[in-house]
N, C-alpha and C. Protein backbone atom coordinates (compact mmCIF):
# COMPACT_ATOMS: atom_id res chain seq x y z
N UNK A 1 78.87 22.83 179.19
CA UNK A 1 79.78 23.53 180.10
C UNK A 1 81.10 23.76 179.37
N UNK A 2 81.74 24.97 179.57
CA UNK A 2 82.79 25.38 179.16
C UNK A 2 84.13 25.56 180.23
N UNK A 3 85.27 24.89 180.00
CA UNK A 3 85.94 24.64 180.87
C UNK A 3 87.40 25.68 180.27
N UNK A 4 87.52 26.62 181.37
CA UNK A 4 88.70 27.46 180.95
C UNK A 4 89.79 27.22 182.10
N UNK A 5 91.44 27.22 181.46
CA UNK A 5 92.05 27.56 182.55
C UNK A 5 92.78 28.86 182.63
N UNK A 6 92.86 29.26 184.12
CA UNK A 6 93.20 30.79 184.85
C UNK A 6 95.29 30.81 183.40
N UNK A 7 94.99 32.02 183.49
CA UNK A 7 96.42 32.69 182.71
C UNK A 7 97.45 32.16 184.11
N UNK A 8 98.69 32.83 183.91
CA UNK A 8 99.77 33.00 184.75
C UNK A 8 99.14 34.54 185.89
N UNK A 9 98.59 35.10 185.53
CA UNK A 9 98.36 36.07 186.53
C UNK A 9 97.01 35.93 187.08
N UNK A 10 96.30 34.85 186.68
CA UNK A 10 95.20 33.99 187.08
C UNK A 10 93.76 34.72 186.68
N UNK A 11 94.37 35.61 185.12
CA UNK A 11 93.33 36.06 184.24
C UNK A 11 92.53 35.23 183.85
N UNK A 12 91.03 34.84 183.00
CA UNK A 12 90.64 34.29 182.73
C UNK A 12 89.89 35.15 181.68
N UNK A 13 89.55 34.57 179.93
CA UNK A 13 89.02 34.92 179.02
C UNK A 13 87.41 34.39 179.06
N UNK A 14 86.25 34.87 178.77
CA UNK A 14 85.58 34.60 178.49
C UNK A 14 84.91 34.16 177.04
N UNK A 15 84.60 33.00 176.76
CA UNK A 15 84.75 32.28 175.40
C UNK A 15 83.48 33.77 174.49
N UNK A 16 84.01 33.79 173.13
CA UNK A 16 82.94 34.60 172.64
C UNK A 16 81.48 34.04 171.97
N UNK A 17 81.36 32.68 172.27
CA UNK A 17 80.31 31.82 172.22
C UNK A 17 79.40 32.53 173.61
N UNK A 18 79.79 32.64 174.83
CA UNK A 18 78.89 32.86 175.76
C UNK A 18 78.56 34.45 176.02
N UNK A 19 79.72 35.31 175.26
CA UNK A 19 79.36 36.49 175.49
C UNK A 19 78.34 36.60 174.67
N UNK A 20 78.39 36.20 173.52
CA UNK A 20 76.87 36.57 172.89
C UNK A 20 75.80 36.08 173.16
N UNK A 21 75.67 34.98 173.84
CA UNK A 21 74.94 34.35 174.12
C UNK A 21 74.09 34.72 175.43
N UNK A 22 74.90 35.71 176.16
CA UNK A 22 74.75 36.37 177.25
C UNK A 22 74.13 37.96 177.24
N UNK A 23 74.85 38.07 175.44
CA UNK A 23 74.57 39.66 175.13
C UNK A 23 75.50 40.49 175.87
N UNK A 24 76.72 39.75 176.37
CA UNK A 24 77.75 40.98 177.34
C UNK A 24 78.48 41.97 175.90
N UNK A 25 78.95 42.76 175.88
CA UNK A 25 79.92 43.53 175.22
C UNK A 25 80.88 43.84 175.96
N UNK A 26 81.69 43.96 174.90
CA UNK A 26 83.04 44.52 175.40
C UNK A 26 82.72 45.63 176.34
N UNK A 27 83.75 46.18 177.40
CA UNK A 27 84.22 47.20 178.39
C UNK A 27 82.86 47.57 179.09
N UNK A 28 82.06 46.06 178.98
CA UNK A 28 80.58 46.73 180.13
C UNK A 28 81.29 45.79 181.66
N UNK A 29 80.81 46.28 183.13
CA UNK A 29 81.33 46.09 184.05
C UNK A 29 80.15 44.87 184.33
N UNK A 30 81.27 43.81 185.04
CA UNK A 30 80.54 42.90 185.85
C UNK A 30 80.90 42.61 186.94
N UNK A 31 80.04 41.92 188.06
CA UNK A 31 80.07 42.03 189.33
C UNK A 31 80.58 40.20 189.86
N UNK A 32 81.71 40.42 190.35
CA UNK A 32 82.65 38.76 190.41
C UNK A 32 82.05 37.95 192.35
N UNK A 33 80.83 37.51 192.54
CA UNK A 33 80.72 37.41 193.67
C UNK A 33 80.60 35.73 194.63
N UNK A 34 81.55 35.60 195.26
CA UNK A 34 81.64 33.94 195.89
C UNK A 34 80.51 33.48 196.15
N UNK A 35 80.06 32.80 195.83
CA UNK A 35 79.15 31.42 196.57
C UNK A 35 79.23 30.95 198.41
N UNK A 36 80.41 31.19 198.48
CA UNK A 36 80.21 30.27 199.64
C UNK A 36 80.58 29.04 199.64
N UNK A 37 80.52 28.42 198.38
CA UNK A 37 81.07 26.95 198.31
C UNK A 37 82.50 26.75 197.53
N UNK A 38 83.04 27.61 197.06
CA UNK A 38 84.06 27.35 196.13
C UNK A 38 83.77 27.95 194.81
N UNK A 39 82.78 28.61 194.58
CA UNK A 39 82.42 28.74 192.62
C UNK A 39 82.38 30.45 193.04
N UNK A 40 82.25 30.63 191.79
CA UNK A 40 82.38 32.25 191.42
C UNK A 40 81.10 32.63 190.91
N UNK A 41 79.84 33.43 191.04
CA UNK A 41 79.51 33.66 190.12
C UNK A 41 79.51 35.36 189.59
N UNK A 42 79.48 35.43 188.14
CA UNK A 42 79.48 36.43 187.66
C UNK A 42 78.84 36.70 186.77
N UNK A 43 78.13 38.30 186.70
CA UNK A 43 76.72 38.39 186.73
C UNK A 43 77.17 40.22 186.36
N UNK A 44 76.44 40.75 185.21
CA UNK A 44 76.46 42.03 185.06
C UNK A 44 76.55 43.17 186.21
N UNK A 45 76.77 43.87 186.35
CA UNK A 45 76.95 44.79 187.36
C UNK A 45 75.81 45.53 187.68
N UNK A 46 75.47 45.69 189.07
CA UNK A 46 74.01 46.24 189.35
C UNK A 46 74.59 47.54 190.27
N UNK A 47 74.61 48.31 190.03
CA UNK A 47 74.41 50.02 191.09
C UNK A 47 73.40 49.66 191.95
N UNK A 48 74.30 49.79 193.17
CA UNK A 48 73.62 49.35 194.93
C UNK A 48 74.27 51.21 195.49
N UNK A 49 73.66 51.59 196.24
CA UNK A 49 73.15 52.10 197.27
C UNK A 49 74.37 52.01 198.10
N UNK A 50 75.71 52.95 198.10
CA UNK A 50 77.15 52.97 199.18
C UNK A 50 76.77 52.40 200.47
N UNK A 51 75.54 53.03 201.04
CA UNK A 51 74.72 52.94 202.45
C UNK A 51 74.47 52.65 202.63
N UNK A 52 72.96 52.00 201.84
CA UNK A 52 71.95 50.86 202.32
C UNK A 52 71.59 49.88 201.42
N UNK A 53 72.37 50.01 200.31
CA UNK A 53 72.41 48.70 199.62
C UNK A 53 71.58 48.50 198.54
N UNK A 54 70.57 49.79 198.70
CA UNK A 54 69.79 49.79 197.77
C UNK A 54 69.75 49.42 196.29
N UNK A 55 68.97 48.82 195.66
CA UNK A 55 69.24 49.20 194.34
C UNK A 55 67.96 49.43 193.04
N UNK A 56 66.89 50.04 194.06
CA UNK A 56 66.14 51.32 193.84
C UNK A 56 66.41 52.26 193.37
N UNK A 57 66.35 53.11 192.08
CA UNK A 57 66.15 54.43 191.94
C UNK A 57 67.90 55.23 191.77
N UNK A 58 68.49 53.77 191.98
CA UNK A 58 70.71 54.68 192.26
C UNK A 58 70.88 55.16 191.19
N UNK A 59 71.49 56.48 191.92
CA UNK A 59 72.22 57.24 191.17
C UNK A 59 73.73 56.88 191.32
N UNK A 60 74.54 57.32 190.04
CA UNK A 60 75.68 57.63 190.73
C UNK A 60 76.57 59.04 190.35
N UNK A 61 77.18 59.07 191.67
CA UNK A 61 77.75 61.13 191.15
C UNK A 61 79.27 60.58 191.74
N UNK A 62 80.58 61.20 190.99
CA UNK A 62 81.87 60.76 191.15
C UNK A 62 82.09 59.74 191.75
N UNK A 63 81.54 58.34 190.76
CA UNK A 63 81.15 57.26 191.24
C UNK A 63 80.98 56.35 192.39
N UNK A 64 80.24 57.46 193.21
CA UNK A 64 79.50 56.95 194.36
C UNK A 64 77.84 56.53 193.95
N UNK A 65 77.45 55.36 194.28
CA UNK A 65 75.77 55.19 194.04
C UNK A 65 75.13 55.51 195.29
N UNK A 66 74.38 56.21 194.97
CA UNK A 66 73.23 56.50 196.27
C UNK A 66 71.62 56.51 195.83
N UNK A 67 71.13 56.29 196.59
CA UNK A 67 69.64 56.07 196.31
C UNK A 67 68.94 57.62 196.84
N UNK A 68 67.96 57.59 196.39
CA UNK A 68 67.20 58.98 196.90
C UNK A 68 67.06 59.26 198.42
N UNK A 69 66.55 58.32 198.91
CA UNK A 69 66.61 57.70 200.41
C UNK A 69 67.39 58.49 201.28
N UNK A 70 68.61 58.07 201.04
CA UNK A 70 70.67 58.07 201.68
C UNK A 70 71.06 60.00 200.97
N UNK A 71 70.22 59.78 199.92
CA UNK A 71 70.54 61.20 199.40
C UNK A 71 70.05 62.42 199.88
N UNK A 72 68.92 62.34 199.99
CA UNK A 72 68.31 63.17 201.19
C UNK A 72 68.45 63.03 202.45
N UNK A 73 68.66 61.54 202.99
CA UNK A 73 69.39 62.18 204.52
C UNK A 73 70.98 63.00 204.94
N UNK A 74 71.64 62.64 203.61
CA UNK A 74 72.50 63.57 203.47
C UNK A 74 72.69 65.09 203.05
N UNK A 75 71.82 65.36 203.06
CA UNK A 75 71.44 67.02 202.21
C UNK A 75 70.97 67.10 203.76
N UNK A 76 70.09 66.79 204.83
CA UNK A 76 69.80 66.84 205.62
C UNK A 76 70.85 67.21 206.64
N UNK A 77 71.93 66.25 206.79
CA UNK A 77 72.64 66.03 207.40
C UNK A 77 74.02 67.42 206.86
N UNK A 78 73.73 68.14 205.73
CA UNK A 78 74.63 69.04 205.56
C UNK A 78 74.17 70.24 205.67
């Protein structure tokens, strides 16, 4: 276990032992989501579905994600 503490603006670095180890690169997006108990976890970023959450088949267009689904009931709906 690797123990970091938060900056003054309560930034936090990720050691470059775990990014590789993880395979993250620089300026790829990750997704920061609570537990419920107090911990953080964080976890590469997955394209969900604005609507239904999907994360089937998402697209994204002026970075909205939509699934085919939500996409056609909207073409529908216009």
């Amino acid at each position: 276990m690797t123990s970091k503490r938060l900056t003054s603006k309560s930034g936090i670095t990720i050691p470059k032992d775990l990014r590789l180890q993880l395979g993250w690169q620089p300026g790829m997006s990750v997704d920061l989501v609570p537990d419920g108990n107090g911990a953080l976890l964080i976890r590469p970023h997955i394209n969900h579905c604005r609507f239904c959450d999907s994360v089937e088949n998402v697209h994204k267009y002026k970075d909205v994600c939509v699934c085919p689904d939500c996409a056609a009931k909207m073409k529908e709906a216009v």
